[in-house]
GROMACS .gro file of C-alpha atoms in nm:
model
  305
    1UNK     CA    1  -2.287   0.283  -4.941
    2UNK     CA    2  -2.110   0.365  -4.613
    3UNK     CA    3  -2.249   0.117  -4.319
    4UNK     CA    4  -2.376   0.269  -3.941
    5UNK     CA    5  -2.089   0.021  -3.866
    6UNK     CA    6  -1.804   0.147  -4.091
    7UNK     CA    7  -1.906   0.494  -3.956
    8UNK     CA    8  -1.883   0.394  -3.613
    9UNK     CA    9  -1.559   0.211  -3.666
   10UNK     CA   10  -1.401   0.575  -3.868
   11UNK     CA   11  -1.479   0.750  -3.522
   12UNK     CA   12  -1.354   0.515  -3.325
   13UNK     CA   13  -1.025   0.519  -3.541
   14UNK     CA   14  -0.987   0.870  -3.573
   15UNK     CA   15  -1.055   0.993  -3.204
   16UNK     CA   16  -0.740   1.206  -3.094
   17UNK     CA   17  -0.472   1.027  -2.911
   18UNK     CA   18  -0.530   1.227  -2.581
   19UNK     CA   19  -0.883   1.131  -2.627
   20UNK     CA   20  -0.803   0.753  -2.662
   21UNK     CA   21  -0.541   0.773  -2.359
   22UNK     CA   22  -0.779   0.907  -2.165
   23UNK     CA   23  -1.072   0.665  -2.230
   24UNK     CA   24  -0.799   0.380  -2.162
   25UNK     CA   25  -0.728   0.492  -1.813
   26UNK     CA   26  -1.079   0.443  -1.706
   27UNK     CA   27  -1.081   0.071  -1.824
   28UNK     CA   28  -0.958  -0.207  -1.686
   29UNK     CA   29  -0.614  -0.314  -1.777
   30UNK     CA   30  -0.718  -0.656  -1.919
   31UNK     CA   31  -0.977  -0.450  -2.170
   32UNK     CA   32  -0.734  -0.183  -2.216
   33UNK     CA   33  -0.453  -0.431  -2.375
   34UNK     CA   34  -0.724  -0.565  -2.606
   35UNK     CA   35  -0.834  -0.282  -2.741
   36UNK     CA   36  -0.517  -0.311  -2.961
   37UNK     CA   37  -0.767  -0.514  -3.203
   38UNK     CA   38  -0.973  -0.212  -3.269
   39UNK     CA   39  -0.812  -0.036  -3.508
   40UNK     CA   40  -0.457   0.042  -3.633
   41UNK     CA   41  -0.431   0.373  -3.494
   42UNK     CA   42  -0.534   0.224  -3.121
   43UNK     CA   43  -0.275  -0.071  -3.126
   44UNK     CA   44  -0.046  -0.086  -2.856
   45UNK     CA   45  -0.206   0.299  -2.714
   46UNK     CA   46  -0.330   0.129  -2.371
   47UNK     CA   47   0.154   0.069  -2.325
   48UNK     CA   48   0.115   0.487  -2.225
   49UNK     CA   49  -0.138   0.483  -1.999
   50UNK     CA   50   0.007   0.596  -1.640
   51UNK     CA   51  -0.159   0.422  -1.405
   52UNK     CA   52  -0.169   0.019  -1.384
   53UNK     CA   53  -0.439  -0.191  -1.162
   54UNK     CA   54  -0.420  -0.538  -1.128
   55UNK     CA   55  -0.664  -0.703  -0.906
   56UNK     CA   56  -0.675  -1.097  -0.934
   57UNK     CA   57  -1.082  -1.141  -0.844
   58UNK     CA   58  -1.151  -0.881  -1.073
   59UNK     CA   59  -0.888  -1.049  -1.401
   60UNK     CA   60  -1.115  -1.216  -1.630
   61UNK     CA   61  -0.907  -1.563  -1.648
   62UNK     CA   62  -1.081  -1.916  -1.688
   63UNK     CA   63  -1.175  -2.078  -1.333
   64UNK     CA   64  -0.928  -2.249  -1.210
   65UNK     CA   65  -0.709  -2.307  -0.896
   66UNK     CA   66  -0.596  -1.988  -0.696
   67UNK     CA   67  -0.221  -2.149  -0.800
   68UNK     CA   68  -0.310  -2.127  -1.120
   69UNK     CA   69  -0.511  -1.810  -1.154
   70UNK     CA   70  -0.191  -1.686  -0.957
   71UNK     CA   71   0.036  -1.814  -1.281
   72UNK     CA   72  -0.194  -1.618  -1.531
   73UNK     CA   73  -0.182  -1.269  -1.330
   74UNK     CA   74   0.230  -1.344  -1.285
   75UNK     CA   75   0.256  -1.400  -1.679
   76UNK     CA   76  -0.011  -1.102  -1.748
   77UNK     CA   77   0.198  -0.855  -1.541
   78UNK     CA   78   0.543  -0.926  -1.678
   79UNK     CA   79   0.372  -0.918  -2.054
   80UNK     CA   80   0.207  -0.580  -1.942
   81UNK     CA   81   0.507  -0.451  -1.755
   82UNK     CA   82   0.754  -0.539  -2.032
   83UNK     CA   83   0.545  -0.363  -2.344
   84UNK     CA   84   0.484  -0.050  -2.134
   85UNK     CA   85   0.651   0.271  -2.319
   86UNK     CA   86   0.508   0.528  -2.089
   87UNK     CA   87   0.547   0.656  -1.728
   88UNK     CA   88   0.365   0.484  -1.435
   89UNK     CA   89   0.216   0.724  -1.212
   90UNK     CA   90   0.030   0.445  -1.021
   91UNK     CA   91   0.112   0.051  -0.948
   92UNK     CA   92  -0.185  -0.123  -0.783
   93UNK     CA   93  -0.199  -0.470  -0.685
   94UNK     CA   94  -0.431  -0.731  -0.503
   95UNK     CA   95  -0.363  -1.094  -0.548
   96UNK     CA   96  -0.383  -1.430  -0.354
   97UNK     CA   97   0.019  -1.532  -0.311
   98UNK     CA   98   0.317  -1.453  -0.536
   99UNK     CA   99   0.691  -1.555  -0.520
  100UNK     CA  100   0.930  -1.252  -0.314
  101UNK     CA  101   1.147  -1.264  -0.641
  102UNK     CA  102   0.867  -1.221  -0.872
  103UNK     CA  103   0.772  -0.869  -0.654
  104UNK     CA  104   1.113  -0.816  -0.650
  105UNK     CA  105   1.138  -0.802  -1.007
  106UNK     CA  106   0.853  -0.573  -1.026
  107UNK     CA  107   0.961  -0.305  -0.788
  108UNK     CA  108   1.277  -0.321  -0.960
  109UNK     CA  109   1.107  -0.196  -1.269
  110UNK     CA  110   0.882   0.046  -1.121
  111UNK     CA  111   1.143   0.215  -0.956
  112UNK     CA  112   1.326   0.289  -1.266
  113UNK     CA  113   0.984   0.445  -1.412
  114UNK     CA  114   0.974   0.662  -1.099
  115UNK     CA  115   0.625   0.509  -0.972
  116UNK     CA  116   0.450   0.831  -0.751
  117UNK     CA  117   0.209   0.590  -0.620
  118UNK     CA  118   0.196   0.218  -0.476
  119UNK     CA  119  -0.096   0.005  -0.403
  120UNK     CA  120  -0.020  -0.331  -0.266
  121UNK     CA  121  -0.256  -0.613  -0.092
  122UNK     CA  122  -0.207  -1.034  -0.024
  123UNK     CA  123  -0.597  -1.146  -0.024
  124UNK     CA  124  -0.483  -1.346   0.218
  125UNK     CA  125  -0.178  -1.530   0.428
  126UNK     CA  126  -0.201  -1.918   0.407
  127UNK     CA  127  -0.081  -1.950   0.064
  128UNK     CA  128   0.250  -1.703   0.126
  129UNK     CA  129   0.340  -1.764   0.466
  130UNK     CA  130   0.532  -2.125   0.409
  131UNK     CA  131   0.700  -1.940   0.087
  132UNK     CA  132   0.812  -1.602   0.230
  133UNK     CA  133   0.880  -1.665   0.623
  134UNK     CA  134   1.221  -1.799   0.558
  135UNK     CA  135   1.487  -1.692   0.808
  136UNK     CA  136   1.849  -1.532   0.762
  137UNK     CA  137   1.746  -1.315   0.494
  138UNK     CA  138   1.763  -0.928   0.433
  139UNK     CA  139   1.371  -0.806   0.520
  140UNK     CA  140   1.158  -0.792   0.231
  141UNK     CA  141   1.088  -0.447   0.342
  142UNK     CA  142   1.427  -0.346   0.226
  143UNK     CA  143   1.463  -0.537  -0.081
  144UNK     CA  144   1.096  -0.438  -0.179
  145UNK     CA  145   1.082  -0.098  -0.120
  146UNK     CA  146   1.449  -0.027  -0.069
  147UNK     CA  147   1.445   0.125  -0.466
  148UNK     CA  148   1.148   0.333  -0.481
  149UNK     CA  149   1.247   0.650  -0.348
  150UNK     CA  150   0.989   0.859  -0.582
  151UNK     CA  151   0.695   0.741  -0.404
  152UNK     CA  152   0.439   1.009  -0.321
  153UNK     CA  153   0.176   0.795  -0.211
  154UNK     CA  154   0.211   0.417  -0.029
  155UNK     CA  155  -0.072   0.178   0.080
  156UNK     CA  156   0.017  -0.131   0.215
  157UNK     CA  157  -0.319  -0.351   0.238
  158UNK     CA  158  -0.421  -0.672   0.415
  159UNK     CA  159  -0.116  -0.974   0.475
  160UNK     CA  160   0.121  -0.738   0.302
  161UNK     CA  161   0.302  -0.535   0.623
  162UNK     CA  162   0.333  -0.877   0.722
  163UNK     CA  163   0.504  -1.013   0.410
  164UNK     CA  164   0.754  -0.659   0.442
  165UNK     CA  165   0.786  -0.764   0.779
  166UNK     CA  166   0.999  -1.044   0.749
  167UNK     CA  167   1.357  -1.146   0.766
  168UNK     CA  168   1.606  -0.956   0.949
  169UNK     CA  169   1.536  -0.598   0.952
  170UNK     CA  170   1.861  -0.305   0.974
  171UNK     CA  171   1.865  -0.093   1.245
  172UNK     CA  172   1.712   0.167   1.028
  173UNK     CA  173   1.654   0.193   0.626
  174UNK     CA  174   1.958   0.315   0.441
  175UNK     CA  175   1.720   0.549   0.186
  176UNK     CA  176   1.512   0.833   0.187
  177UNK     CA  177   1.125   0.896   0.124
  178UNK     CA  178   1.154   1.272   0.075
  179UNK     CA  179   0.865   1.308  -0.170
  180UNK     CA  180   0.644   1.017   0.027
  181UNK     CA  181   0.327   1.236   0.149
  182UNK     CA  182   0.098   0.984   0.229
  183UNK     CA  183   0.077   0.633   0.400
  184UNK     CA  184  -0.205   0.365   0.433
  185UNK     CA  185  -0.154   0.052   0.644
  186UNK     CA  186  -0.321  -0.262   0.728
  187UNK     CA  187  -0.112  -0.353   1.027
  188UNK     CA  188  -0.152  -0.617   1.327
  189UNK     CA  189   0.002  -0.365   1.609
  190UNK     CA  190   0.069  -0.699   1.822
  191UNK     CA  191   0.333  -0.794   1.581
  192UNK     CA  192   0.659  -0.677   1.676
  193UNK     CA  193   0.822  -0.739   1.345
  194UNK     CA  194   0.524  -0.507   1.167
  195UNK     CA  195   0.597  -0.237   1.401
  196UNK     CA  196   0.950  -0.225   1.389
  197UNK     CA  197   0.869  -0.208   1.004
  198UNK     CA  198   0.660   0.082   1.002
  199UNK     CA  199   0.824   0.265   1.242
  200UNK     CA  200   1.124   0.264   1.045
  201UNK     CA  201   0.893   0.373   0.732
  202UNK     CA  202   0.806   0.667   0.925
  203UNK     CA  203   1.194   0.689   1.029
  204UNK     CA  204   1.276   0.741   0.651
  205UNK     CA  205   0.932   0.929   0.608
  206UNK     CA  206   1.041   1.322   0.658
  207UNK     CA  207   0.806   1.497   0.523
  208UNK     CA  208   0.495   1.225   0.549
  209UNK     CA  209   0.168   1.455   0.621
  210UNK     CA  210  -0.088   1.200   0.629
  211UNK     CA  211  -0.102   0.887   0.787
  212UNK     CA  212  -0.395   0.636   0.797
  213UNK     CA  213  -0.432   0.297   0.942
  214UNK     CA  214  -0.620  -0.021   1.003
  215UNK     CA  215  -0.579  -0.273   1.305
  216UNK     CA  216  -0.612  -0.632   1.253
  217UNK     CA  217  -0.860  -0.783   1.467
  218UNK     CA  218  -0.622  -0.986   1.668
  219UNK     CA  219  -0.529  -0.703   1.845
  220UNK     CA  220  -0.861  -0.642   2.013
  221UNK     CA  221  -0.761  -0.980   2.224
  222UNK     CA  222  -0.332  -0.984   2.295
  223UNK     CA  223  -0.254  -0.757   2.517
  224UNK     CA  224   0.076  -0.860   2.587
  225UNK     CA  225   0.300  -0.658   2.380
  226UNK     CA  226   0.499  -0.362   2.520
  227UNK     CA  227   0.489  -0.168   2.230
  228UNK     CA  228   0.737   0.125   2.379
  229UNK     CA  229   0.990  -0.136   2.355
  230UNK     CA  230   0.956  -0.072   1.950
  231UNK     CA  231   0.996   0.281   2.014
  232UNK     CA  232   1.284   0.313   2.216
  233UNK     CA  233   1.607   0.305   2.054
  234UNK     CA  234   1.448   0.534   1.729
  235UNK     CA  235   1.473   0.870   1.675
  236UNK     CA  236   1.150   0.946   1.506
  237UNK     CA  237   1.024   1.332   1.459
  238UNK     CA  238   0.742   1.335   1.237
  239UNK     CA  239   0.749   1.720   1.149
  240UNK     CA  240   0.516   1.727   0.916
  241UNK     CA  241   0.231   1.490   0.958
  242UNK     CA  242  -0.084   1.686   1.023
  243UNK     CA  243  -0.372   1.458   1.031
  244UNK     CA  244  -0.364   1.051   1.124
  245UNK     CA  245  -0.694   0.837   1.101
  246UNK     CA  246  -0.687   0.508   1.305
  247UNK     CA  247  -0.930   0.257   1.298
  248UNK     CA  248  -0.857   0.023   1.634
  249UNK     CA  249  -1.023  -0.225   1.855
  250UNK     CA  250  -0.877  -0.070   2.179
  251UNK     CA  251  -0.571  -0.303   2.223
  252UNK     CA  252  -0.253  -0.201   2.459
  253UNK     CA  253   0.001  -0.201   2.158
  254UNK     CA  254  -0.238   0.077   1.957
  255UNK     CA  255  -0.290   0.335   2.228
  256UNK     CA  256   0.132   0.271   2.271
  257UNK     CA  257   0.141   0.406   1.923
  258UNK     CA  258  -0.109   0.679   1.973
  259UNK     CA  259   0.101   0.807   2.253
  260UNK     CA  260   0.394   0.810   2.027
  261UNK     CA  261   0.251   1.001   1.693
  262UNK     CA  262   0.100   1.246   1.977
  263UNK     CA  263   0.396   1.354   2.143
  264UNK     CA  264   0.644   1.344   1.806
  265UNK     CA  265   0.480   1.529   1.562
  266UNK     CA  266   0.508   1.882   1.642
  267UNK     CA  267   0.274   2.034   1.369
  268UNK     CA  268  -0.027   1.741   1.404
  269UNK     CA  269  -0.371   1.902   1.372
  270UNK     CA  270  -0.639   1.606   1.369
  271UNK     CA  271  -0.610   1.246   1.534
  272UNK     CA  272  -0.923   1.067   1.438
  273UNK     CA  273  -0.980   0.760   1.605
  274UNK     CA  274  -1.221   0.493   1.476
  275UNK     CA  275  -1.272   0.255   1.822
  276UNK     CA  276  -1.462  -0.058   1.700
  277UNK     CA  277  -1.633  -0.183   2.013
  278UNK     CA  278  -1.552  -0.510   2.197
  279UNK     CA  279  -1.686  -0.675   2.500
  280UNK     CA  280  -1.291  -0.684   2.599
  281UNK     CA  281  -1.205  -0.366   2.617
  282UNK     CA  282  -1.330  -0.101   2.801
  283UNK     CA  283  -1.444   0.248   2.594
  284UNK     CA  284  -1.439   0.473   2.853
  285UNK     CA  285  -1.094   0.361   2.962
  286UNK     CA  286  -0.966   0.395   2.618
  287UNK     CA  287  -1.108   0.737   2.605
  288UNK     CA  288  -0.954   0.890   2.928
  289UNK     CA  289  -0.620   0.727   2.817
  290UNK     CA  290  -0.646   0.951   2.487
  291UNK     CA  291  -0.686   1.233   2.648
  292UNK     CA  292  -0.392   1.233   2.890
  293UNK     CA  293  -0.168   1.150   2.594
  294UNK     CA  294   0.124   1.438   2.609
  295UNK     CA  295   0.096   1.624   2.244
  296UNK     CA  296   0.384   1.800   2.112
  297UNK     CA  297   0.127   2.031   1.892
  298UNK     CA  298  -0.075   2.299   2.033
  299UNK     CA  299  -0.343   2.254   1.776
  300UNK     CA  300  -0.401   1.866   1.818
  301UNK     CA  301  -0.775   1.729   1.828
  302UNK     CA  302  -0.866   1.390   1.891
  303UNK     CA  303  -1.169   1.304   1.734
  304UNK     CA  304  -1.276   1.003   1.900
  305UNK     CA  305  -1.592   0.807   1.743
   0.00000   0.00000   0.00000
């Protein structure tokens, strides 16, 4: 006599394969590898799914150290990476701290897999900084994201424009974004080094149409940065971003840059600003300065909150 549990294991085995891809992408990549134990016909089905997320607080590994939990996402990514068949649509990552050459590696193989979309965040900067901020090197911004030219979607999260930020950064990027439509950024405007870097994203950016990003805090108090000076020397027409959201605290450097995407992009429709209020800066003075910003498009709002 045929078992509820036989019966149940039959469907599971004989769902269609678009079925099972589908019902892979939803899970987590950790459960998706292990569903290779179900059955026969789902071994090995979660190596097609398109779209990869790797989050290191979310990885079910034994407690531990954040070195070693940082070991046991390094050796889960390379198994994952190395047994994938299919395309990769989407690479996300969040971890603590990682070796350049290990990300190297990584981009290396997404590019040739023609990744549309990039997701990548440091939880934080003490346990990279000593590692990474080496001088006399080509910037990691050119040896990380030098190969992906089939990007359609980037977002750089917290720590990581700073880690693309270092070492010594060309006078402008020797490739071409044509198919990158969207950018996120978690960016300390202060930094000269992270605005040289993104600027020269945008540089290689032509046909970017969306553009979002988030200040760190510090600069809500360093006001000492003449941010122009970043913007001189490029030539930077952003003809086809339409809308840019900006969450700020107010900060010299970020109204600098405000001016700049205002009177180079020619076709911009909405500028939302997020101002998150500080004792240090002065709203109303923040506001008039928005308004007098030149605009090269006729149909430019600010929306100012």
């Amino acid at each position: 006599m045929e078992t509820p549990h036989r019966r149940s294991s039959d469907i599971i085995s004989n769902l269609p394969d678009q079925v099972i891809e589908t019902i892979l992408a939803y899970w987590p990549i950790q459960d998706a590898v292990q569903t290779s134990l179900l059955s026969n016909k789902w071994r090995y089905k979660w190596n097609l799914i398109p779209t990869l997320v790797f989050h290191e607080e979310r990885t079910h590994f034994p407690p531990d150290t954040k070195a070693f939990a940082s070991n046991k996402i390094v050796n889960f990514v390379d198994r994952v990476l190395l047994q994938h068949k299919g395309s990769i649509h989407k690479f996300e990552l969040s971890t603590h701290s990682l070796q350049d050459y290990v990300i190297d590696s990584w981009l290396l193989f997404l590019s040739k897999n023609g990744v549309k979309e990039l997701v990548l965040q440091f939880l934080s900067r003490d346990r990279y900084c000593d590692q990474h901020f080496g001088q006399g090197k080509v910037s990691n911004l050119v040896r990380g994201l030098g190969c992906l030219t089939a990007l359609e979607k980037l977002v750089i999260g917290e720590c990581f424009m700073e880690f693309l930020a270092m070492g010594i950064l060309p006078k402008r990027l020797l490739v071409t974004y044509d198919r990158l439509k969207s950018i996120s950024l978690f960016i300390n405007f202060n930094d000269l080094n992270q605005s040289l870097a993104m600027l020269f994203l945008f540089q290689s950016s032509p046909n970017l149409q969306e553009l979002k990003m988030l200040a760190n805090q510090v600069a809500a108090t360093e006001y000492v940065v003449d941010f122009w000076k970043a913007l001189g020397h490029l030539n930077c027409s952003m003809n086809h971003l339409r809308m840019v959201k900006i969450i700020m605290w107010g900060a010299k450097s970020e109204l600098e840059l405000i001016k700049f995407l205002l009177a180079n992009s020619p076709v911009l429709e909405i500028l939302s600003v997020n101002h998150i209020t500080s004792e240090k800066v002065d709203e109303s003075r923040v506001l008039k300065e928005l308004v007098r910003f030149p605009r090269a498009s006729t149909k430019a709002q600010i929306e100012y909150k």
